[in-house]
Coordinates of C-alpha atoms in Angstrom, one line a residue:
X1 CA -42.9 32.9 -120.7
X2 CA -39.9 31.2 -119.0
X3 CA -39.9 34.4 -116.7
X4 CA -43.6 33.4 -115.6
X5 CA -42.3 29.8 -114.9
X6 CA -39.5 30.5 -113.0
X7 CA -41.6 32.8 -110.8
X8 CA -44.1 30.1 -110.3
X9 CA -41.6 27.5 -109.5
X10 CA -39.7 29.9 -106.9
X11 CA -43.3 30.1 -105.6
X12 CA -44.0 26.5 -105.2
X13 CA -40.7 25.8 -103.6
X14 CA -41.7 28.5 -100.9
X15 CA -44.9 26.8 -100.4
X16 CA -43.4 23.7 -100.2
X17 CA -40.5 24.5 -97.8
X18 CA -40.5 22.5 -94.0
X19 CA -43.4 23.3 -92.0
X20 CA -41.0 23.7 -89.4
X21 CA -39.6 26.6 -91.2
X22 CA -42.4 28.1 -92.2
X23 CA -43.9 28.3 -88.3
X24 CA -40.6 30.2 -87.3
X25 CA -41.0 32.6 -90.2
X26 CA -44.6 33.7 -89.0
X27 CA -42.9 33.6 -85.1
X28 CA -40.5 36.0 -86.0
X29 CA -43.2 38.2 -88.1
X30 CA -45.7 38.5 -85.3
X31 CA -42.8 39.1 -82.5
X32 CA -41.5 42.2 -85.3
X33 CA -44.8 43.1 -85.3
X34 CA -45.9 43.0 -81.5
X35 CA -42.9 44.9 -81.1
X36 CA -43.4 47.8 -82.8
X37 CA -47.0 47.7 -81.5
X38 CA -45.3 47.6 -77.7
X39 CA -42.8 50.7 -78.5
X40 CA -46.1 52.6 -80.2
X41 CA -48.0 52.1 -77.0
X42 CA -45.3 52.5 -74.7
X43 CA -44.9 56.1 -76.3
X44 CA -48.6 57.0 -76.3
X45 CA -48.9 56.2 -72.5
X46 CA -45.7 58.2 -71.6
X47 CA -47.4 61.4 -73.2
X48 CA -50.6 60.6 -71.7
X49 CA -48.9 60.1 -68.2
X50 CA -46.8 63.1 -69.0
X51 CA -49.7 64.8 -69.7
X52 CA -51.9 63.9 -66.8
X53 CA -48.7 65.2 -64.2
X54 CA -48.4 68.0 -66.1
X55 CA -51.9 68.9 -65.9
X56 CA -52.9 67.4 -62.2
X57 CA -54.4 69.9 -60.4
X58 CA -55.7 70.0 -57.1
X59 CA -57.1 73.0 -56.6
X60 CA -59.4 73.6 -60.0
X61 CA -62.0 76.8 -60.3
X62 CA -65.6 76.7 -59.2
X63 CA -66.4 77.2 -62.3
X64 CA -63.8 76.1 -65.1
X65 CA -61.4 78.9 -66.4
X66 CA -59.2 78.8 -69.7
X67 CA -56.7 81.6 -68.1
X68 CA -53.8 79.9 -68.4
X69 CA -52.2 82.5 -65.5
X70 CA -54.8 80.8 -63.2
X71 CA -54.7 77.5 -63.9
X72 CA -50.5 77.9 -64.1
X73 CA -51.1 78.9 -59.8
X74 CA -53.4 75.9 -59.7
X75 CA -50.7 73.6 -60.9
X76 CA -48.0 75.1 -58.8
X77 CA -49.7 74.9 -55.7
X78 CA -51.1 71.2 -56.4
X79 CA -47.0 70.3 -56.6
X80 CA -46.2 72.4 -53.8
X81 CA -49.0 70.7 -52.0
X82 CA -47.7 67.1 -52.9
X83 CA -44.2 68.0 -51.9
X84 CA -44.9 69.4 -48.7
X85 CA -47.8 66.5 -47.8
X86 CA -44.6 64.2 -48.7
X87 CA -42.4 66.0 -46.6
X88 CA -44.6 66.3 -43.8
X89 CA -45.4 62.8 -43.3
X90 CA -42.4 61.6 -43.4
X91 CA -40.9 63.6 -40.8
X92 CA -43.9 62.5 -38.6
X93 CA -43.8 58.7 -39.5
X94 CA -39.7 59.5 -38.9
X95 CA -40.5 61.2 -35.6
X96 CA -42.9 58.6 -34.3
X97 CA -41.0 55.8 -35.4
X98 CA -38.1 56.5 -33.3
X99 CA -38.8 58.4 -30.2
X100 CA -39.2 56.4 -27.1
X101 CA -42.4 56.3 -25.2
X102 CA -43.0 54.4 -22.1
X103 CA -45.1 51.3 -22.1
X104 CA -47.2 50.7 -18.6
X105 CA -48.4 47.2 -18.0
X106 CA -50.2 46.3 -14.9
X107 CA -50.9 42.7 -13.6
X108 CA -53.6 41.4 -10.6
X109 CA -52.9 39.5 -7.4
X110 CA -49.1 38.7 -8.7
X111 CA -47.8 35.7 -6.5
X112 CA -44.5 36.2 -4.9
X113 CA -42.5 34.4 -7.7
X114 CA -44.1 36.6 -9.8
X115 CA -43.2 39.7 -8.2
X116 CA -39.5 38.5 -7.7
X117 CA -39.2 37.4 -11.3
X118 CA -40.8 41.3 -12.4
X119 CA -38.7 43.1 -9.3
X120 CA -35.2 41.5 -11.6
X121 CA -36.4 42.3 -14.6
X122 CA -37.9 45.8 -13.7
X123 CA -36.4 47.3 -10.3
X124 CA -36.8 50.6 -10.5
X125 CA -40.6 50.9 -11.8
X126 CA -42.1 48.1 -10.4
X127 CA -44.7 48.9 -8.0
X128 CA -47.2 46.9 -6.2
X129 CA -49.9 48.6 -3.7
X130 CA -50.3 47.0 -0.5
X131 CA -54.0 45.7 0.8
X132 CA -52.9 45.7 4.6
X133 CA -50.6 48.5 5.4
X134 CA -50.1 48.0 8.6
X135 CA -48.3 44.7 9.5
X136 CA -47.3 42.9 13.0
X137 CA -43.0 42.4 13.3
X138 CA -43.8 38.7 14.7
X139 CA -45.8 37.8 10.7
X140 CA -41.8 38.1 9.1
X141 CA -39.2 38.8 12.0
X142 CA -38.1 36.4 14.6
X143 CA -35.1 36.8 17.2
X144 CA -33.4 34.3 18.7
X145 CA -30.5 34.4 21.7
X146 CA -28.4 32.7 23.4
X147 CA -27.2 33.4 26.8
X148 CA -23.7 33.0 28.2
X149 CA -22.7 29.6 29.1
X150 CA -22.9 30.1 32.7
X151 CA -26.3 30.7 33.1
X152 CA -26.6 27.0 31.8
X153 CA -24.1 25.5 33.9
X154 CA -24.0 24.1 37.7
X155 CA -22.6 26.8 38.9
X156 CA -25.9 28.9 38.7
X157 CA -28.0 26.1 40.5
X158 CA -29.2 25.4 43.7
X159 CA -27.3 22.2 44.0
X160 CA -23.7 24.4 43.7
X161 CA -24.8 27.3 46.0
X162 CA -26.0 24.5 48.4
X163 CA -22.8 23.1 48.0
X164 CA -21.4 26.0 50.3
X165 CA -23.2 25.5 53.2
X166 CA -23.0 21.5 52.8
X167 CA -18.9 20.9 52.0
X168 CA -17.7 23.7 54.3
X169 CA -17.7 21.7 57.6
X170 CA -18.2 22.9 61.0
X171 CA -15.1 24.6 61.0
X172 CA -15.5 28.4 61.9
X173 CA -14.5 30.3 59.0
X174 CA -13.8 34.5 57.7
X175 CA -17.0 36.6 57.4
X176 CA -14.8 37.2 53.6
X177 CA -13.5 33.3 53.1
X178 CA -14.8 32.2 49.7
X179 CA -16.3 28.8 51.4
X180 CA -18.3 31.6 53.6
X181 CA -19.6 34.0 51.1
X182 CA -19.2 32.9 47.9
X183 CA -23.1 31.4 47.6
X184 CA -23.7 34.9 47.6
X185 CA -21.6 35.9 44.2
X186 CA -23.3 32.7 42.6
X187 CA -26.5 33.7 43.8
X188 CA -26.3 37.1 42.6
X189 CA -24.8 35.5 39.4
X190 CA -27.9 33.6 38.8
X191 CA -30.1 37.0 39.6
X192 CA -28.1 38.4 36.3
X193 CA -29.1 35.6 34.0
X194 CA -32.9 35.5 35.3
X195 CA -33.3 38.9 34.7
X196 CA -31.3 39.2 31.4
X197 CA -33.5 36.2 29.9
X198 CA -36.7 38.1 31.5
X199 CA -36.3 41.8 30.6
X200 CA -34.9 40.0 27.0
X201 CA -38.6 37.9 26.8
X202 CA -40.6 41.0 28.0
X203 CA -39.3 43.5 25.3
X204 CA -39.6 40.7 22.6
X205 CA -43.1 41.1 23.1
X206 CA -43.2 44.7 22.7
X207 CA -41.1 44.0 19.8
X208 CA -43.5 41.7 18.0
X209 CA -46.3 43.6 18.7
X210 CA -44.6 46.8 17.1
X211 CA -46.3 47.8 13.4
X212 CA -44.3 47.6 10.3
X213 CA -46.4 50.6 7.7
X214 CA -45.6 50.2 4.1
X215 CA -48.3 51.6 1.2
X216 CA -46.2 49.2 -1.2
X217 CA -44.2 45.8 -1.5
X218 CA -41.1 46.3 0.0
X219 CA -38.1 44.8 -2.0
X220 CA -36.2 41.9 -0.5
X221 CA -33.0 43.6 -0.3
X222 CA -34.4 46.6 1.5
X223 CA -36.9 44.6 3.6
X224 CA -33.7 42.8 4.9
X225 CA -31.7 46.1 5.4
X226 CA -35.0 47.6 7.5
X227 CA -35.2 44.3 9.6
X228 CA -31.6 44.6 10.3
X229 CA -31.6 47.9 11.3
X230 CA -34.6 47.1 13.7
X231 CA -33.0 43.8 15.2
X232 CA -29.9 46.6 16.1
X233 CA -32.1 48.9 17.5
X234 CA -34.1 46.6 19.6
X235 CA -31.3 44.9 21.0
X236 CA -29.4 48.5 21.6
X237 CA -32.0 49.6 23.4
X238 CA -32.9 46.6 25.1
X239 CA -29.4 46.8 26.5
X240 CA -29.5 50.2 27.4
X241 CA -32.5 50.6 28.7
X242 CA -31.3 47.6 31.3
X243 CA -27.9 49.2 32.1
X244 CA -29.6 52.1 33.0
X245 CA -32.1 51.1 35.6
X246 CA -29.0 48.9 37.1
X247 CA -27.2 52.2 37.4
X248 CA -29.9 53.8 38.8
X249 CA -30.1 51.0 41.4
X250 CA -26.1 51.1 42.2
X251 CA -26.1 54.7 42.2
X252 CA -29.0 55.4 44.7
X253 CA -27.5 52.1 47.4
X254 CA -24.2 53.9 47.2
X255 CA -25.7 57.2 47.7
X256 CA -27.9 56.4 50.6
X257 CA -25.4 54.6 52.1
X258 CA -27.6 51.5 52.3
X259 CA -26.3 48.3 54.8
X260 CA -25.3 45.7 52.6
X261 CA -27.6 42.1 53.5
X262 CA -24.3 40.0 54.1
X263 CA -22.9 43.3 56.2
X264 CA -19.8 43.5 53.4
X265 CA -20.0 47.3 53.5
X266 CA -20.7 47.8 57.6
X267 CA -20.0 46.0 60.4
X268 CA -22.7 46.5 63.7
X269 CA -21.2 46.9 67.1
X270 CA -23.2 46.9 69.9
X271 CA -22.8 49.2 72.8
X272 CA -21.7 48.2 76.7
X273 CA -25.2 51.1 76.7
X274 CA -27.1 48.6 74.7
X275 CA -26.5 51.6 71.7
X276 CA -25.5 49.8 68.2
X277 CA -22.9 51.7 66.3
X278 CA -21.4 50.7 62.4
X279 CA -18.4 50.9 61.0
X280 CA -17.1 51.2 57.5
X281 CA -14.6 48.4 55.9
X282 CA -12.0 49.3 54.2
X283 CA -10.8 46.4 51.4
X284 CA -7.0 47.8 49.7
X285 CA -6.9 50.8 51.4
X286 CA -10.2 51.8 49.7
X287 CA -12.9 52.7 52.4
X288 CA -17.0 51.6 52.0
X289 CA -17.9 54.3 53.2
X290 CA -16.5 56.9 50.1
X291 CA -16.7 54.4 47.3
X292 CA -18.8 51.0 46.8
X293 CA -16.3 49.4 44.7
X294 CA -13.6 48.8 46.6
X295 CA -12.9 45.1 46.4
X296 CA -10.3 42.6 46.5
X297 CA -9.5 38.6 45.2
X298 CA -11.8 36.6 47.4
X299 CA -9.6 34.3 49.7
X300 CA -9.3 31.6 51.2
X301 CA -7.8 31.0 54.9
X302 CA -6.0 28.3 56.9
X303 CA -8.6 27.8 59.6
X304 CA -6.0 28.0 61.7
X305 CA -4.3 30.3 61.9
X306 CA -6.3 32.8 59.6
X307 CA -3.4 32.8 57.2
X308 CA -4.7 33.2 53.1
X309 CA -3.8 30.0 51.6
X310 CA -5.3 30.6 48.2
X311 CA -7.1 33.6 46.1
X312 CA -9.7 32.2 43.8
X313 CA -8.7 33.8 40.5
X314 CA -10.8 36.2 38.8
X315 CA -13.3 36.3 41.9
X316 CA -13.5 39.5 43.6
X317 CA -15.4 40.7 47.2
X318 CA -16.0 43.7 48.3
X319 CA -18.5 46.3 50.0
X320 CA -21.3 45.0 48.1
X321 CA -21.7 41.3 46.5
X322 CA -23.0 43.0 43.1
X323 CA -20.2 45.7 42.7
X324 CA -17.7 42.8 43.9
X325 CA -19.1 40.3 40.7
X326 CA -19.1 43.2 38.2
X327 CA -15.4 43.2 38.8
X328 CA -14.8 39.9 38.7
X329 CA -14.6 37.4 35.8
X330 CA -15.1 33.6 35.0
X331 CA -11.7 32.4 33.9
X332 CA -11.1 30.2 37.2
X333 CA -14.5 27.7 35.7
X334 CA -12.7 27.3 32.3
X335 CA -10.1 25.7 34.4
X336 CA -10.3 21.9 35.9
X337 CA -7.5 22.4 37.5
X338 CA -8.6 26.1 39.2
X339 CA -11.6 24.1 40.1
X340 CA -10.2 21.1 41.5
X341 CA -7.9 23.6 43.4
X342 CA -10.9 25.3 45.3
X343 CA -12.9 22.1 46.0
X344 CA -9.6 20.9 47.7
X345 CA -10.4 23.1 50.6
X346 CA -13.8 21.8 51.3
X347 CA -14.8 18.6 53.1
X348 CA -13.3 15.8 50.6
X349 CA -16.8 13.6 51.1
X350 CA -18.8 16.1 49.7
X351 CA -16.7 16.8 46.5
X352 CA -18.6 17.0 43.8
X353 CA -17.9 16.5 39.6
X354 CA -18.5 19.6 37.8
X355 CA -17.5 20.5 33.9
X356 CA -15.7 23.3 33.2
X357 CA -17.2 25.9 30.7
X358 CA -15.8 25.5 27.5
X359 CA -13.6 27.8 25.7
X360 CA -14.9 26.8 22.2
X361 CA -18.4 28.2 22.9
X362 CA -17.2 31.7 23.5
X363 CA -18.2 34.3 20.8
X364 CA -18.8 37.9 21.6
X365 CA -17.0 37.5 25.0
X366 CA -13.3 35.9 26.4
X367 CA -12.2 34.1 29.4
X368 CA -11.3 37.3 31.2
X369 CA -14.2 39.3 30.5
X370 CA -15.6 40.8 33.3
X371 CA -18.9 40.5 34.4
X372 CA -19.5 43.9 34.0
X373 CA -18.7 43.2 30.3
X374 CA -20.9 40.5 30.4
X375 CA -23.9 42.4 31.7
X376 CA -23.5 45.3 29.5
X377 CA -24.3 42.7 26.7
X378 CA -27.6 41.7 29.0
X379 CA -25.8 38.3 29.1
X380 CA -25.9 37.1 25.7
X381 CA -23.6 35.4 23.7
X382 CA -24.9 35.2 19.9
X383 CA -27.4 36.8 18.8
X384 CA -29.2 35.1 15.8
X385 CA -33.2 37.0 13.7
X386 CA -34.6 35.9 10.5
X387 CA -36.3 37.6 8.2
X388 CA -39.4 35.8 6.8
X389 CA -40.2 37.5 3.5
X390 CA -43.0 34.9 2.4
X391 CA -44.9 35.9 5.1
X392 CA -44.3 39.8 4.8
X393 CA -45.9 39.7 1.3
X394 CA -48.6 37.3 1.9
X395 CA -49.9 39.7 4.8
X396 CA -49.2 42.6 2.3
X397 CA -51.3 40.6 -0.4
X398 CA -50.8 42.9 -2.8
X399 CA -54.0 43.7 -4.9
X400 CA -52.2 45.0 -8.5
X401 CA -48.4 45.2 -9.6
X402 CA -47.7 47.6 -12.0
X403 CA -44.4 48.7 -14.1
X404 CA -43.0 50.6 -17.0
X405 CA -40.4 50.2 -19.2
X406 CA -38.8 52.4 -22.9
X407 CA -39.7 51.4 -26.3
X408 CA -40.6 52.5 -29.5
X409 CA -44.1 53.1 -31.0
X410 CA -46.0 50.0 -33.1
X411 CA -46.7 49.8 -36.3
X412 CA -50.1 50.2 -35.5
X413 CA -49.9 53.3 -33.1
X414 CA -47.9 54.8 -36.1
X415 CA -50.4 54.4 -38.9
X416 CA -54.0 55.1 -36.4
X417 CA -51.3 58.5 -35.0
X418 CA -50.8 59.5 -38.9
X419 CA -54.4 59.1 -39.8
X420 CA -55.5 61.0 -37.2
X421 CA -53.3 64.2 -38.1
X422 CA -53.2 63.4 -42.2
X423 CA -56.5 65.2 -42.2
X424 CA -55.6 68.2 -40.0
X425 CA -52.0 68.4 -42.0
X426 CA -54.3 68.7 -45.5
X427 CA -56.9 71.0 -44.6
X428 CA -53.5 73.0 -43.8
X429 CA -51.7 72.5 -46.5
X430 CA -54.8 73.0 -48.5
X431 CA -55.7 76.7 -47.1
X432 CA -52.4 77.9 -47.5
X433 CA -50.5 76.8 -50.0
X434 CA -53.0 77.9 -53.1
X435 CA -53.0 81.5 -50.9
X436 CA -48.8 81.8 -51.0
X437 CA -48.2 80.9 -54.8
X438 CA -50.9 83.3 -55.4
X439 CA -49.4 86.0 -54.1
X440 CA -46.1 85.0 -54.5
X441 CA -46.9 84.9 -58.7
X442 CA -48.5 88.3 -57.9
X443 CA -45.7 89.9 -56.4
X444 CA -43.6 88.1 -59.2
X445 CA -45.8 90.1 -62.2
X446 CA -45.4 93.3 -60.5
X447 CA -41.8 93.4 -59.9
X448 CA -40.6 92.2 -63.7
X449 CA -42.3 95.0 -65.5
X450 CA -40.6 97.3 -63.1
X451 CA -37.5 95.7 -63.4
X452 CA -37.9 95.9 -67.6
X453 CA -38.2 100.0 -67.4
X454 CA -34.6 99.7 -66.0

């Protein structure tokens, strides 16, 4: 009886514990029990997952079969299979992912900042077809020259080589006195510088007019190169081509003996018969008559007494007036002094100002270059082209740029590449592997017995 009661009273003191309590008591119950249910189901699905690898198969019967030799082959060759799908496509997604391929890209009617920008970025693929092949030197090329300083100054003009005839005086002078003849080596002077500037102007024309052919856009650093090289060649042959018909020229008056205009080479004697005869001068020992360049510092005399009271410096005559000015040079006209010097000697109310050539404009040639020199240049002092890209590519006008550069296949690319060869790689995989393991495993069953009677 008190047994009962103190049973019953343990009872109601449970039931009438904290709610609070009680609620963590049922918690802790349900977690235990959740628990345990977790663990149970966690086990169960491991066997069952164990069990489905186990028993995957790929490549079941027609018809299902219980021999467990068969379906052992069955299993193998669905692992095999899985391992050497796995394989495979990871080599290829390993292959394709880091070879390099190369990427084209093509743009239309690219403006010439365009194709600058591209040319930097892209040199040696870049490449952009020409519309107009064919393309005139005067649409990108120009050349510009400049003559020697003489053929500006006074001493090339009428007013100087009238100078001659009006400052002289009446006085009688030497057939070789400067005051007599020396027109004559301005004149011819000015003949050099007209036909310098002329043949110059003639063959610019042919120039211009000469084609440039390129299929593609020529490169700036190229172009400028090739428009170099045909600046050089034009004024090379320009040159040449000039120097040889004034050879030509010298060489055949020389030859045939030809009677100079201002009789420097022959001097006419007439006959007590009425018959004219010539005869050779001789300048320095050096005789007309076997050489045309035999010259000497043109002179001035005393009137007289025919004495040589000055040589004009760098001024030569001789058997002819041209062979004479080749000779000679211009450093007595860089000289106000020199200058002053041989007006001196001509009537003093006819002296004239004239400026000296200056020394500070001289570039390809010096104060004592010879004429000669001078002529062999065609004259010119500086030599100045420019290259007009802009208008090379606009006549170009190209119609489509295109270039290439390295990179490595897209994600895309990779993923359409492996779908279209997973389905070649299976149907493989799938007609031979099942094939192997079978014979392998039969090979296998023959041998072991064999090897048990031993």
């Amino acid at each position: 009886m008190l047994q009962h009661r103190s049973i019953t009273a343990s009872r109601n003191v449970f039931f009438c514990m904290n709610p609070y309590r009680k609620s963590v008591i049922n918690t802790l119950f349900r977690c235990f029990l959740s628990v345990a249910c977790y663990t149970l189901s966690l086990s169960q699905l491991w066997q069952k997952l164990s069990s489905a690898v186990r028993d995957f198969n790929l490549f079941p019967s027609t018809t299902p079969s219980t021999d467990e030799h068969h379906l052992r082959n069955q299993r193998i060759s669905t692992r095999i299979f899985i391992i050497l799908l796995t394989l495979s496509l990871t080599a290829l997604i390993s292959y394709i992912s880091l070879i390099n391929v190369t990427q084209t890209i093509y743009i239309n009617s690219p403006t010439i900042t365009q194709y600058s920008q591209l040319y930097s970025t892209y040199p040696q693929t870049l490449t952009c077809a020409c519309t107009q092949v064919s393309i005139s030197y005067d649409k990108f090329l120009q050349v510009n020259y400049k003559l020697h300083q003489i053929c500006a100054s006074i001493f090339v003009t009428n007013y100087w080589i009238s100078y001659f005839t009006n400052a002289r005086g009446t006085a009688t002078l030497n057939g070789d006195d400067f005051r007599a003849s020396g027109s004559f080596i301005f004149q011819a002077l000015n003949a050099f510088c007209q036909l310098s500037n002329q043949t110059i102007s003639n063959r610019l024309i042919q120039f211009y007019s000469s084609q440039y052919v390129t299929v593609s856009v020529t490169p700036l650093e190229v172009f400028q190169s090739q428009t170099q090289a045909f600046v050089s060649q034009f004024i090379s042959s320009t040159a040449n081509n000039f120097i040889l018909s004034l050879l030509i020229i010298r060489n055949t008056t020389q030859s045939n003996g030809l009677l100079a205009g201002q009789l420097t080479n022959y001097g006419l004697y007439r006959q007590s018969n009425n018959y004219v005869t010539s005869s050779s001068y001789s300048y320095n020992n050096c005789s007309c008559a076997s050489s045309a360049t035999c010259s000497y510092q043109f002179p001035i005399y005393d009137s007289k007494n025919s004495k040589v009271i000055f040589t004009v410096p760098g001024i030569y005559i001789g058997c002819y007036i041209i062979e004479a000015l080749l000779q000679s040079n211009l450093q007595c006209f860089y000289n106000k002094t020199c200058i002053n010097q041989v007006q001196s000697y001509f009537t003093k109310y006819l002296s004239m100002n004239l400026t000296t050539l200056d020394s500070s404009l001289l570039i390809q040639f010096g104060m004592n270059s010879t004429m000669q020199e001078l002529v062999d240049e065609l004259m010119v002092e500086e030599w100045n082209s420019s290259t007009i890209y802009d208008g090379y590519y606009n006549e170009c006008q190209p119609s489509k740029c295109s270039y290439s550069y390295q990179t490595k296949n897209d994600a895309i690319y990779i993923i359409t590449t492996l779908i279209g060869l997973v389905g070649g790689l299976i149907t493989v995989l799938k007609l031979t592997v099942p094939r192997l393991i079978k014979m392998m495993r039969r090979k296998k069953q023959i041998i072991t017995p064999q090897m048990g009677k031993l």
